[in-house]
Short mmCIF file of C-alpha atoms in Angstrom, two decimals:
data_model
loop_
_atom_site.label_atom_id
_atom_site.label_comp_id
_atom_site.label_asym_id
_atom_site.label_seq_id
_atom_site.Cartn_x
_atom_site.Cartn_y
_atom_site.Cartn_z
CA MET A 1 55.50 52.61 -61.14
CA ASP A 2 53.58 52.27 -64.41
CA LEU A 3 53.93 55.89 -65.51
CA GLN A 4 52.55 55.29 -69.00
CA ARG A 5 49.35 53.81 -67.55
CA GLU A 6 48.89 56.69 -65.13
CA VAL A 7 49.55 59.30 -67.85
CA SER A 8 46.80 57.82 -70.01
CA ARG A 9 44.43 57.52 -67.05
CA LEU A 10 44.83 61.06 -65.70
CA TYR A 11 43.09 63.65 -67.87
CA PRO A 12 43.15 61.33 -70.93
CA THR A 13 42.46 64.15 -73.41
CA VAL A 14 45.37 66.30 -72.15
CA PRO A 15 48.77 65.55 -73.77
CA PHE A 16 51.87 64.73 -71.72
CA ARG A 17 54.81 65.86 -73.91
CA ALA A 18 57.81 64.15 -72.34
CA ILE A 19 61.03 62.52 -73.49
CA SER A 20 63.47 60.44 -71.42
CA THR A 21 66.70 61.02 -73.37
CA HIS A 22 67.31 64.73 -72.75
CA HIS A 23 70.80 65.90 -71.83
CA HIS A 24 70.58 69.10 -69.79
CA HIS A 25 73.55 71.40 -69.39
CA THR A 26 74.21 75.01 -68.55
CA TRP A 27 75.03 77.39 -71.40
CA ALA A 28 78.66 77.38 -70.22
CA ARG A 29 78.67 73.56 -69.92
CA THR A 30 79.82 73.90 -66.32
CA PHE A 31 77.16 71.41 -65.13
CA HIS A 32 75.34 68.55 -66.84
CA SER A 33 72.44 66.41 -65.70
CA HIS A 34 70.19 63.76 -67.20
CA PRO A 35 66.57 64.25 -66.12
CA GLU A 36 64.30 61.24 -65.90
CA LEU A 37 61.82 63.20 -68.03
CA TYR A 38 62.09 66.41 -70.05
CA ILE A 39 58.64 67.92 -70.53
CA GLN A 40 57.45 70.83 -72.68
CA PRO A 41 53.80 71.64 -71.95
CA GLN A 42 51.86 73.84 -74.35
CA THR A 43 48.87 74.74 -72.16
CA SER A 44 48.05 75.34 -68.52
CA GLU A 45 46.07 72.09 -68.52
CA GLU A 46 49.17 70.20 -69.60
CA LEU A 47 51.25 71.90 -66.90
CA GLN A 48 48.64 71.04 -64.28
CA LYS A 49 48.73 67.42 -65.40
CA ILE A 50 52.54 67.41 -65.03
CA ILE A 51 52.37 68.75 -61.50
CA THR A 52 49.61 66.34 -60.49
CA LEU A 53 51.52 63.38 -61.89
CA ALA A 54 54.73 64.52 -60.21
CA ARG A 55 52.95 64.72 -56.87
CA ARG A 56 51.56 61.20 -57.26
CA CYS A 57 54.78 59.71 -58.61
CA ARG A 58 56.82 61.42 -55.87
CA ARG A 59 59.00 63.45 -58.22
CA ARG A 60 60.65 66.84 -57.96
CA ILE A 61 60.01 69.42 -60.70
CA THR A 62 62.69 71.81 -61.96
CA VAL A 63 61.90 74.54 -64.49
CA ALA A 64 64.63 75.77 -66.85
CA GLY A 65 64.75 78.00 -69.91
CA CYS A 66 68.10 78.61 -71.61
CA ALA A 67 70.03 77.55 -68.46
CA HIS A 68 72.36 80.51 -68.84
CA SER A 69 73.19 80.38 -65.14
CA PRO A 70 76.56 78.58 -64.82
CA SER A 71 75.63 77.09 -61.42
CA ASP A 72 73.90 73.79 -60.61
CA LEU A 73 70.63 75.58 -59.80
CA THR A 74 68.76 73.92 -62.71
CA CYS A 75 70.36 70.47 -62.45
CA THR A 76 68.05 67.53 -61.78
CA SER A 77 67.78 63.77 -62.19
CA SER A 78 64.00 64.06 -61.80
CA TRP A 79 61.56 65.94 -64.06
CA LEU A 80 62.75 69.00 -65.99
CA VAL A 81 60.04 71.30 -67.35
CA ASN A 82 60.66 73.83 -70.12
CA LEU A 83 58.13 76.59 -70.89
CA ASP A 84 59.33 77.64 -74.35
CA CYS A 85 55.79 77.04 -75.64
CA PHE A 86 54.44 79.59 -73.13
CA GLN A 87 55.50 82.59 -75.23
CA ASP A 88 52.37 84.55 -76.10
CA ILE A 89 51.59 88.18 -75.37
CA LEU A 90 48.17 88.00 -73.73
CA ASP A 91 47.30 91.67 -73.41
CA ILE A 92 48.77 95.13 -74.05
CA ASN A 93 47.30 98.33 -72.64
CA ARG A 94 48.72 101.18 -74.72
CA ASP A 95 47.37 103.80 -72.31
CA THR A 96 49.44 102.43 -69.41
CA ASN A 97 52.09 100.41 -71.31
CA VAL A 98 51.20 97.41 -69.14
CA VAL A 99 51.85 94.08 -70.85
CA VAL A 100 50.58 90.64 -69.79
CA MET A 101 52.64 87.77 -71.18
CA GLN A 102 53.19 84.07 -70.72
CA ALA A 103 56.22 83.46 -68.55
CA GLY A 104 58.21 81.28 -70.93
CA ILE A 105 58.76 83.97 -73.54
CA ARG A 106 62.45 84.68 -74.16
CA LEU A 107 63.58 88.28 -73.68
CA HIS A 108 64.75 88.45 -77.30
CA ASP A 109 61.32 87.45 -78.62
CA LEU A 110 59.62 89.72 -76.11
CA GLY A 111 61.66 92.67 -77.39
CA ILE A 112 60.58 91.99 -80.97
CA LYS A 113 56.91 91.66 -80.04
CA LEU A 114 56.98 94.80 -77.90
CA LYS A 115 58.59 96.71 -80.76
CA GLU A 116 55.57 95.87 -82.95
CA HIS A 117 53.49 97.86 -80.46
CA GLY A 118 55.98 100.71 -80.04
CA LEU A 119 57.16 99.45 -76.64
CA ALA A 120 60.33 98.12 -75.02
CA MET A 121 61.68 96.81 -71.74
CA PRO A 122 63.08 99.69 -69.68
CA ASN A 123 66.43 97.98 -69.16
CA LEU A 124 68.29 94.78 -70.04
CA GLY A 125 71.22 92.79 -68.79
CA SER A 126 74.07 91.60 -70.97
CA ILE A 127 72.04 88.96 -72.82
CA ASP A 128 68.43 88.40 -73.89
CA ASP A 129 68.38 84.61 -74.19
CA GLN A 130 66.62 84.03 -70.86
CA SER A 131 62.91 83.57 -70.37
CA ILE A 132 61.15 86.41 -68.58
CA ALA A 133 60.40 84.06 -65.65
CA GLY A 134 64.02 82.96 -65.36
CA ALA A 135 65.33 86.52 -65.50
CA ILE A 136 62.90 87.61 -62.78
CA GLY A 137 63.53 84.56 -60.63
CA THR A 138 67.29 85.16 -60.32
CA ALA A 139 67.29 88.97 -59.85
CA THR A 140 68.65 89.81 -63.30
CA HIS A 141 69.77 93.43 -63.69
CA GLY A 142 71.25 95.83 -66.21
CA SER A 143 73.59 98.73 -65.49
CA SER A 144 71.97 102.01 -64.53
CA THR A 145 71.41 103.88 -61.28
CA ARG A 146 68.03 104.91 -62.74
CA HIS A 147 66.86 101.29 -62.89
CA GLY A 148 66.79 98.37 -60.49
CA ILE A 149 66.58 94.63 -60.98
CA LEU A 150 64.12 93.35 -63.57
CA SER A 151 61.49 92.56 -60.91
CA GLN A 152 61.14 96.31 -60.37
CA SER A 153 58.92 96.47 -63.47
CA VAL A 154 56.80 93.43 -62.56
CA LEU A 155 53.27 94.37 -61.44
CA ALA A 156 51.75 90.91 -60.97
CA LEU A 157 52.47 87.21 -61.37
CA LYS A 158 50.50 84.00 -61.79
CA ILE A 159 52.02 80.88 -60.26
CA MET A 160 50.95 77.26 -60.48
CA LEU A 161 51.64 75.71 -57.11
CA ALA A 162 52.46 72.17 -56.03
CA ASN A 163 48.75 71.40 -55.55
CA GLY A 164 48.08 72.19 -59.21
CA ARG A 165 46.19 75.41 -58.53
CA THR A 166 47.07 78.75 -60.12
CA VAL A 167 47.36 81.74 -57.80
CA SER A 168 47.63 85.43 -58.68
CA CYS A 169 49.83 87.74 -56.66
CA SER A 170 50.81 91.40 -56.70
CA ALA A 171 51.59 94.19 -54.27
CA GLU A 172 47.86 94.33 -53.48
CA GLN A 173 46.89 90.64 -53.73
CA ASN A 174 48.79 87.89 -51.93
CA ALA A 175 51.51 90.44 -51.25
CA GLU A 176 53.80 88.09 -49.31
CA LEU A 177 53.73 85.53 -52.12
CA PHE A 178 54.50 88.34 -54.57
CA ARG A 179 57.55 89.40 -52.56
CA ALA A 180 58.74 85.79 -52.38
CA ALA A 181 58.04 84.98 -56.04
CA SER A 182 59.59 88.17 -57.46
CA VAL A 183 62.94 86.48 -56.83
CA SER A 184 61.79 82.88 -56.43
CA LEU A 185 64.87 80.87 -57.49
CA GLY A 186 62.40 78.34 -58.86
CA ALA A 187 61.51 77.08 -55.38
CA LEU A 188 57.85 78.14 -55.00
CA GLY A 189 56.06 76.84 -58.07
CA VAL A 190 55.86 77.45 -61.82
CA ILE A 191 55.39 81.09 -62.84
CA THR A 192 53.00 81.02 -65.80
CA GLU A 193 52.10 84.68 -66.43
CA VAL A 194 53.86 88.01 -65.87
CA THR A 195 52.27 91.46 -65.86
CA PHE A 196 55.00 93.94 -66.73
CA GLU A 197 55.27 97.71 -67.07
CA ALA A 198 56.97 98.47 -70.38
CA VAL A 199 58.14 101.84 -71.74
CA PRO A 200 57.92 103.49 -75.17
CA ALA A 201 60.46 101.99 -77.58
CA PHE A 202 63.73 103.92 -77.66
CA ASN A 203 67.10 104.16 -79.34
CA ILE A 204 70.34 104.69 -77.46
CA GLU A 205 73.48 106.53 -78.47
CA TRP A 206 76.44 104.85 -76.83
CA ALA A 207 80.15 105.52 -76.70
CA GLN A 208 82.96 103.54 -75.14
CA SER A 209 86.50 104.68 -74.51
CA LEU A 210 89.69 103.71 -72.70
CA HIS A 211 90.65 105.47 -69.44
CA PRO A 212 93.15 104.97 -66.60
CA LEU A 213 91.74 103.26 -63.51
CA ASP A 214 92.75 106.29 -61.43
CA GLU A 215 90.52 108.49 -63.59
CA ILE A 216 87.55 106.17 -63.11
CA ILE A 217 88.08 106.14 -59.35
CA SER A 218 88.45 109.94 -59.32
CA ASP A 219 85.14 110.37 -61.17
CA TRP A 220 83.35 107.83 -58.97
CA GLU A 221 81.70 110.35 -56.66
CA LYS A 222 81.24 112.95 -59.41
CA ASP A 223 79.21 111.94 -62.43
CA LEU A 224 80.63 108.56 -63.47
CA TRP A 225 77.35 106.74 -62.81
CA THR A 226 74.87 109.60 -63.24
CA LYS A 227 75.92 111.57 -66.34
CA LYS A 228 74.18 109.10 -68.67
CA GLU A 229 71.19 106.83 -68.09
CA PHE A 230 73.20 103.65 -68.76
CA THR A 231 76.82 103.16 -67.69
CA ARG A 232 79.13 100.19 -67.25
CA VAL A 233 82.88 99.72 -66.93
CA TRP A 234 85.21 96.90 -67.93
CA TRP A 235 88.33 96.92 -65.78
CA MET A 236 91.68 95.56 -67.04
CA PRO A 237 93.42 94.75 -63.73
CA TYR A 238 97.02 94.33 -64.93
CA MET A 239 97.08 97.41 -67.15
CA LYS A 240 95.09 99.40 -64.57
CA GLN A 241 92.96 100.66 -67.43
CA CYS A 242 89.17 100.66 -67.90
CA ILE A 243 86.78 100.74 -70.81
CA ARG A 244 83.95 103.10 -69.91
CA TRP A 245 80.66 102.53 -71.76
CA ARG A 246 77.91 105.14 -71.53
CA ALA A 247 74.57 105.53 -73.29
CA ASP A 248 71.56 107.84 -73.34
CA LYS A 249 68.26 107.66 -75.16
CA THR A 250 68.25 109.56 -78.43
CA ASP A 251 66.13 110.45 -81.45
CA LYS A 252 69.12 110.24 -83.79
CA PRO A 253 68.97 107.76 -86.71
CA HIS A 254 70.70 104.43 -86.42
CA HIS A 255 74.37 104.08 -87.25
CA PRO A 256 76.26 100.88 -86.40
CA PRO A 257 79.67 100.75 -84.72
CA VAL A 258 82.70 100.56 -86.99
CA ALA A 259 83.55 96.91 -87.56
CA ASN A 260 87.08 95.52 -87.41
CA TRP A 261 88.62 92.10 -87.77
CA TRP A 262 89.05 91.65 -84.02
CA THR A 263 85.33 91.90 -83.33
CA GLY A 264 84.52 89.34 -86.05
CA LYS A 265 85.08 85.61 -86.40
CA ILE A 266 88.84 85.89 -86.81
CA GLY A 267 89.23 87.82 -83.57
CA PHE A 268 86.81 85.52 -81.76
CA HIS A 269 88.77 82.37 -82.59
CA THR A 270 92.18 84.02 -82.18
CA TYR A 271 91.38 85.17 -78.65
CA HIS A 272 89.88 81.79 -77.80
CA LEU A 273 93.06 80.01 -78.87
CA LEU A 274 95.26 82.47 -76.93
CA LEU A 275 93.19 81.92 -73.78
CA TYR A 276 93.62 78.18 -74.21
CA CYS A 277 97.39 78.53 -74.56
CA ALA A 278 97.43 80.58 -71.36
CA GLN A 279 95.92 77.60 -69.53
CA TRP A 280 99.38 76.03 -69.68
CA ALA A 281 101.31 79.26 -69.08
CA PRO A 282 99.05 81.49 -66.94
CA SER A 283 101.78 84.11 -66.49
CA LEU A 284 101.11 85.10 -70.11
CA LEU A 285 97.67 86.50 -69.18
CA PRO A 286 98.89 90.05 -68.33
CA LEU A 287 100.58 90.18 -71.75
CA LEU A 288 97.43 88.84 -73.41
CA GLU A 289 95.40 91.58 -71.73
CA ARG A 290 97.75 94.23 -73.11
CA PHE A 291 97.67 92.65 -76.58
CA VAL A 292 93.85 92.65 -76.73
CA ILE A 293 93.56 96.29 -75.65
CA ASN A 294 96.34 97.34 -78.04
CA VAL A 295 94.51 95.71 -80.95
CA GLN A 296 91.23 97.41 -80.08
CA TYR A 297 92.34 100.79 -78.75
CA GLY A 298 96.06 101.24 -79.42
CA PHE A 299 96.69 102.26 -75.79
CA LYS A 300 95.31 105.73 -76.55
CA HIS A 301 93.45 107.22 -73.62
CA GLY A 302 90.01 108.29 -74.76
CA ALA A 303 90.14 106.13 -77.89
CA GLY A 304 87.03 104.11 -78.51
CA SER A 305 83.91 103.68 -80.62
CA ALA A 306 80.29 104.86 -80.77
CA ALA A 307 76.96 103.92 -82.33
CA VAL A 308 73.21 104.55 -82.31
CA GLU A 309 71.12 101.39 -81.92
CA GLU A 310 67.77 100.21 -80.65
CA GLY A 311 67.80 99.90 -76.89
CA ARG A 312 66.76 96.25 -77.11
CA THR A 313 70.01 95.40 -78.95
CA GLY A 314 72.41 98.18 -77.96
CA LEU A 315 72.23 97.30 -74.25
CA LEU A 316 73.43 93.76 -74.90
CA MET A 317 76.97 92.42 -75.11
CA ASN A 318 78.65 89.29 -76.45
CA CYS A 319 79.54 86.88 -73.63
CA LEU A 320 82.05 85.17 -75.96
CA TYR A 321 83.01 81.80 -74.45
CA SER A 322 82.03 79.30 -71.80
CA GLN A 323 82.77 80.91 -68.46
CA PHE A 324 82.51 80.88 -64.70
CA VAL A 325 80.81 84.02 -63.42
CA ASN A 326 81.14 85.17 -59.81
CA GLU A 327 79.26 88.45 -59.39
CA TRP A 328 78.55 90.26 -56.13
CA ALA A 329 76.46 93.27 -55.15
CA ILE A 330 78.02 95.74 -52.70
CA PRO A 331 77.16 99.34 -51.72
CA LEU A 332 78.15 101.68 -54.55
CA ARG A 333 80.02 103.93 -52.13
CA LYS A 334 82.39 101.06 -51.28
CA GLY A 335 83.38 100.49 -54.89
CA PRO A 336 86.66 102.47 -54.88
CA GLU A 337 87.92 100.65 -51.80
CA ALA A 338 86.94 97.23 -53.14
CA ILE A 339 88.54 97.83 -56.55
CA THR A 340 91.72 99.36 -55.08
CA ARG A 341 92.22 96.44 -52.69
CA LEU A 342 91.49 93.81 -55.32
CA SER A 343 93.84 95.59 -57.73
CA SER A 344 96.62 95.47 -55.12
CA TRP A 345 96.07 91.76 -54.52
CA LEU A 346 96.02 90.83 -58.21
CA ASN A 347 99.23 92.79 -58.80
CA GLY A 348 101.10 91.10 -55.96
CA ASN A 349 100.80 93.70 -53.18
CA GLU A 350 99.09 91.52 -50.60
CA ALA A 351 99.92 93.83 -47.67
CA ALA A 352 98.11 96.77 -49.27
CA SER A 353 95.15 94.60 -50.21
CA ASP A 354 94.60 93.31 -46.66
CA ILE A 355 93.20 90.11 -48.20
CA PRO A 356 94.42 87.08 -46.18
CA PHE A 357 95.21 84.80 -49.14
CA SER A 358 98.33 84.48 -51.23
CA SER A 359 98.10 85.83 -54.76
CA LYS A 360 101.34 84.13 -55.81
CA GLY A 361 100.82 82.31 -59.11
CA VAL A 362 97.26 83.60 -59.56
CA TYR A 363 96.66 85.07 -63.02
CA ILE A 364 93.14 85.92 -64.07
CA HIS A 365 91.22 86.75 -67.22
CA ALA A 366 90.21 90.26 -68.18
CA PRO A 367 88.01 92.13 -67.89
CA ILE A 368 86.34 92.45 -64.50
CA GLU A 369 82.90 93.86 -65.24
CA VAL A 370 81.61 96.76 -63.13
CA ARG A 371 77.89 97.61 -63.23
CA VAL A 372 75.29 99.41 -61.12
CA SER A 373 71.60 99.45 -60.23
CA ASP A 374 69.25 100.94 -57.66
CA THR A 375 66.14 99.17 -56.37
CA SER A 376 66.27 100.86 -52.97
CA THR A 377 63.09 102.90 -53.50
CA THR A 378 61.02 100.00 -54.86
CA VAL A 379 58.06 99.01 -52.67
CA PRO A 380 57.54 96.20 -51.96
CA ARG A 381 61.05 94.83 -52.39
CA PRO A 382 61.46 91.13 -53.11
CA TYR A 383 62.58 89.23 -50.02
CA LEU A 384 65.67 87.95 -51.88
CA ASP A 385 66.56 91.14 -53.76
CA ASN A 386 70.36 91.18 -53.50
CA THR A 387 70.67 94.94 -54.13
CA MET A 388 71.31 97.35 -51.29
CA PRO A 389 68.12 98.52 -49.49
CA ASP A 390 69.53 101.93 -48.55
CA GLY A 391 71.11 103.24 -51.76
CA PRO A 392 72.65 102.40 -55.14
CA THR A 393 74.33 99.05 -55.71
CA LEU A 394 77.62 98.21 -57.39
CA TYR A 395 78.14 94.83 -59.07
CA LEU A 396 81.63 93.39 -59.46
CA ASN A 397 81.77 90.45 -61.84
CA ALA A 398 84.84 88.22 -61.67
CA THR A 399 84.45 86.29 -64.93
CA LEU A 400 86.83 83.46 -65.81
CA TYR A 401 86.67 81.97 -69.29
CA ARG A 402 86.73 78.21 -69.90
CA PRO A 403 88.54 78.02 -73.27
CA TYR A 404 87.37 74.92 -75.10
CA ASN A 405 85.54 73.91 -71.88
CA CYS A 406 88.74 73.79 -69.78
CA ASP A 407 88.61 75.15 -66.23
CA PRO A 408 91.16 77.92 -65.50
CA PRO A 409 93.80 76.93 -62.91
CA CYS A 410 93.37 80.11 -60.83
CA ARG A 411 89.67 79.65 -60.06
CA ALA A 412 89.75 78.15 -56.56
CA ARG A 413 92.09 80.66 -54.89
CA TYR A 414 90.91 83.69 -56.89
CA TYR A 415 87.28 83.11 -56.00
CA GLU A 416 88.13 82.38 -52.38
CA ALA A 417 89.94 85.73 -52.07
CA PHE A 418 87.36 87.61 -54.14
CA GLU A 419 84.42 86.34 -52.11
CA TRP A 420 86.21 87.04 -48.83
CA LEU A 421 86.64 90.67 -49.90
CA MET A 422 83.05 90.96 -51.11
CA LYS A 423 81.70 89.69 -47.80
CA GLU A 424 83.88 92.19 -45.92
CA MET A 425 82.38 94.93 -48.12
CA GLY A 426 78.87 93.93 -47.01
CA GLY A 427 78.18 92.17 -50.29
CA ARG A 428 75.65 89.63 -51.51
CA PRO A 429 76.26 87.18 -54.36
CA HIS A 430 74.23 87.19 -57.55
CA TRP A 431 71.93 84.19 -57.12
CA ALA A 432 72.56 82.71 -60.57
CA LYS A 433 76.36 82.80 -60.49
CA ASN A 434 79.28 80.59 -59.38
CA PHE A 435 79.85 81.70 -55.79
CA ALA A 436 81.58 78.89 -53.90
CA HIS A 437 82.38 80.14 -50.39
CA VAL A 438 78.96 81.12 -49.06
CA THR A 439 77.20 79.12 -46.37
CA ARG A 440 73.57 79.02 -45.33
CA GLU A 441 74.59 80.97 -42.23
CA ASP A 442 76.16 83.66 -44.43
CA VAL A 443 72.93 83.95 -46.44
CA TYR A 444 70.81 84.41 -43.32
CA ARG A 445 73.13 87.19 -42.13
CA MET A 446 72.85 88.86 -45.54
CA TYR A 447 69.04 88.63 -45.72
CA PRO A 448 67.17 89.65 -42.54
CA GLU A 449 63.88 88.62 -44.19
CA MET A 450 65.02 85.13 -45.16
CA ASP A 451 62.70 83.58 -42.56
CA ASP A 452 59.74 85.25 -44.30
CA TRP A 453 60.77 83.82 -47.66
CA ILE A 454 61.17 80.36 -46.14
CA ARG A 455 57.78 80.58 -44.43
CA VAL A 456 56.00 81.53 -47.67
CA ARG A 457 57.90 78.88 -49.62
CA ASN A 458 56.93 76.16 -47.15
CA GLU A 459 53.29 77.26 -47.17
CA VAL A 460 52.92 76.92 -50.95
CA ASP A 461 55.13 73.83 -51.38
CA PRO A 462 55.12 71.91 -48.09
CA ASP A 463 56.49 68.69 -49.60
CA GLY A 464 59.39 70.36 -51.45
CA MET A 465 58.32 69.51 -55.01
CA PHE A 466 60.39 72.50 -56.23
CA VAL A 467 63.34 72.10 -53.85
CA GLY A 468 66.75 70.86 -54.97
CA ASP A 469 70.15 70.41 -53.41
CA TRP A 470 71.13 74.00 -54.30
CA HIS A 471 68.19 75.37 -52.28
CA ARG A 472 68.90 73.11 -49.31
CA ARG A 473 72.58 73.92 -49.33
CA LEU A 474 72.13 77.69 -49.27
CA LEU A 475 68.60 78.59 -48.17
CA ILE A 476 66.58 75.96 -46.37
CA PRO A 477 67.43 75.14 -42.74
CA GLN A 478 68.49 71.58 -41.95
CA GLU A 479 66.24 70.76 -39.01
CA GLY A 480 67.17 67.47 -37.42
CA GLY A 481 68.82 66.29 -40.63
CA SER A 482 65.44 65.61 -42.27
CA SER A 483 64.51 66.27 -45.88
CA LEU A 484 61.22 67.44 -47.33
CA PRO A 485 59.33 64.51 -48.85
CA LEU A 486 59.89 65.44 -52.52
CA GLU A 487 63.11 67.44 -52.44
CA GLU A 488 66.07 66.26 -54.47
CA ARG A 489 69.52 65.86 -52.96
CA ILE A 490 72.75 65.40 -54.83
CA THR A 491 74.22 61.91 -54.56
CA SER A 492 77.38 62.21 -56.66
CA THR A 493 79.26 64.18 -59.28
CA LYS A 494 81.83 63.15 -61.85
CA PRO A 495 83.73 64.85 -64.68
CA ALA A 496 81.58 65.20 -67.77
CA LYS A 497 82.87 64.07 -71.15
CA ALA A 498 82.11 67.49 -72.66
CA GLY A 499 83.80 69.34 -69.82
CA GLY A 500 82.33 70.48 -66.53
CA VAL A 501 80.57 68.26 -63.99
CA ASP A 502 77.92 65.56 -64.32
CA TRP A 503 75.35 66.07 -61.56
CA ILE A 504 73.39 63.09 -60.18
CA GLY A 505 70.52 63.50 -57.73
CA HIS A 506 68.13 61.44 -55.62
CA ILE A 507 64.47 62.05 -54.77
CA ALA A 508 63.80 61.72 -51.07
CA GLY A 509 60.11 61.05 -51.78
CA LYS A 510 60.76 57.66 -53.36
CA SER A 511 60.98 56.17 -49.87
CA LEU A 512 57.80 57.76 -48.49
CA SER A 513 55.58 55.63 -46.30
CA PRO A 514 51.92 55.17 -47.30
CA GLN A 515 50.72 57.10 -44.26
CA THR A 516 52.93 60.10 -45.03
CA SER A 517 51.79 60.16 -48.64
CA GLU A 518 48.12 60.05 -47.61
CA GLU A 519 48.49 62.90 -45.13
CA SER A 520 50.40 65.01 -47.66
CA PHE A 521 47.77 64.48 -50.35
CA GLU A 522 44.88 65.47 -48.08
CA MET A 523 46.78 68.50 -46.73
CA MET A 524 47.44 69.86 -50.24
CA HIS A 525 43.98 69.21 -51.60
CA GLY A 526 41.89 69.98 -48.54
CA VAL A 527 39.40 67.25 -49.56
CA GLU A 528 38.24 63.84 -48.38
CA ALA A 529 40.34 61.38 -50.36
CA GLU A 530 39.86 57.73 -51.22
CA LYS A 531 41.71 55.32 -48.94
CA SER A 532 44.39 54.48 -51.48
CA PHE A 533 47.65 56.29 -51.92
CA VAL A 534 51.11 56.57 -53.43
CA ILE A 535 53.43 53.78 -52.35
CA HIS A 536 57.12 54.04 -53.29
CA GLY A 537 56.31 55.88 -56.51
CA SER A 538 53.40 53.65 -57.61
CA VAL A 539 50.11 55.44 -58.14
CA ASN A 540 46.79 54.01 -56.94
CA ARG A 541 44.63 57.10 -56.64
CA ARG A 542 43.32 59.96 -58.74
CA ALA A 543 41.53 63.14 -57.77
CA ASP A 544 39.79 65.91 -59.64
CA ASP A 545 42.02 68.98 -59.58
CA GLU A 546 40.75 72.29 -60.85
CA ASP A 547 42.85 75.03 -62.39
CA ASP A 548 41.64 77.90 -60.24
CA ASP A 549 42.90 81.46 -60.17
CA GLU A 550 42.36 82.08 -56.50
CA GLU A 551 43.45 83.84 -53.36
CA LEU A 552 46.15 81.97 -51.49
#
């Protein structure tokens, strides 16, 4: 394949901004890959050129922003596209607070630009490094029973499909595509624009304090999750204590939290070193948990801190170090049972836990994060919304740190037991996290509308230009052992020098026959094509593609 020749021949006035030396890795450095090309388009015309070239050169396209997901979802050996240049606010209606933006804008930058217009996002997760498209595509959420996943505020999307055409979708237009793309997992096309319902900018007054686990469980059905608009809990499993964080909107002036040495650089590096030492003596982790809480709270029930901040910063938290994250959504009403059983297992009472795995020698990192949301009243719901359809959702987040990029020794058995319990509780894993014991059959049992998502996905991307090994492994049926023409399958992994795993893939489309390529081209374009075609990645044909905003 003479890629340079084809790049200059196709749309010669449109740039193709690609490099071949990019090293891609997740934020946590859990996975690494080396894409053939790393491409940062600046316009829709450039993106269309990328997709057209990829189709002709028989390449898969993966889109990634900050790659905060610790899974291999964004790994590729093919073409990796980054939309950091797609970061403009295109329109703001101050009467309705509806904002139209390019899909590559990072949530942090979006918050700053919205503030200039007196607006804000209604809710945020723990970080704001992600692009708006990435946060939507993986069902990102905050912690509030008054808010659902981020897609709840999305009114419309524009997506560039595998045929190079841009399609609009909403609850009223191309509704099935909208339901599929609202949690797309990057498998339908490239989301280029997002229409979003913002809210007036707000401050929050928050307070966090230390409480016994029994008190948290006792308040579960009272007002634990409803007294304030935003609530989350960090559970210390060995101490059986919890940090409860609550916040409400306020008109009070800003005042920052009281700083101490532990929350600064000294504390950051001290804790990191102690976690690393515990790699070699995991039984020290319960003592380390007690030490950290003693430094911050002095073991005093009710002790804590408070502040008044902007919502766009006060809702965030510091993720600290590289980490595995295994988060599941279960019905909120099942939270006390799930936490009580997991607590028994972690503290050595396997009989009370009724979890069929040994906990002997398993020592985990604190805390376990407990959050909530409610998207049950949203219409239409995304096909792959992992929240509960009939009521509020609880998220349990079993985070394990990777001090200095070292994997914790407890991970395999802890996550096996944790996921077993979550499945028994009727749970669904967070799409962007490190779940390891979920099969395609499990996913289909969890999502009754999975067939609808697959049908829409196959309609808009019949050759699998946006399909990778992660999608095939968990979502896409294996019919007769065949692969889609352009999907990418993993061929091997090996330990990475910087820690984590090096991921190496293979493009099925490189071995396409001429006849298959010709039929695929005509099917996607719906036009009479010249009798020349792609052969084993070499390009002999060009066509005139238009960037149309059309009905699907």
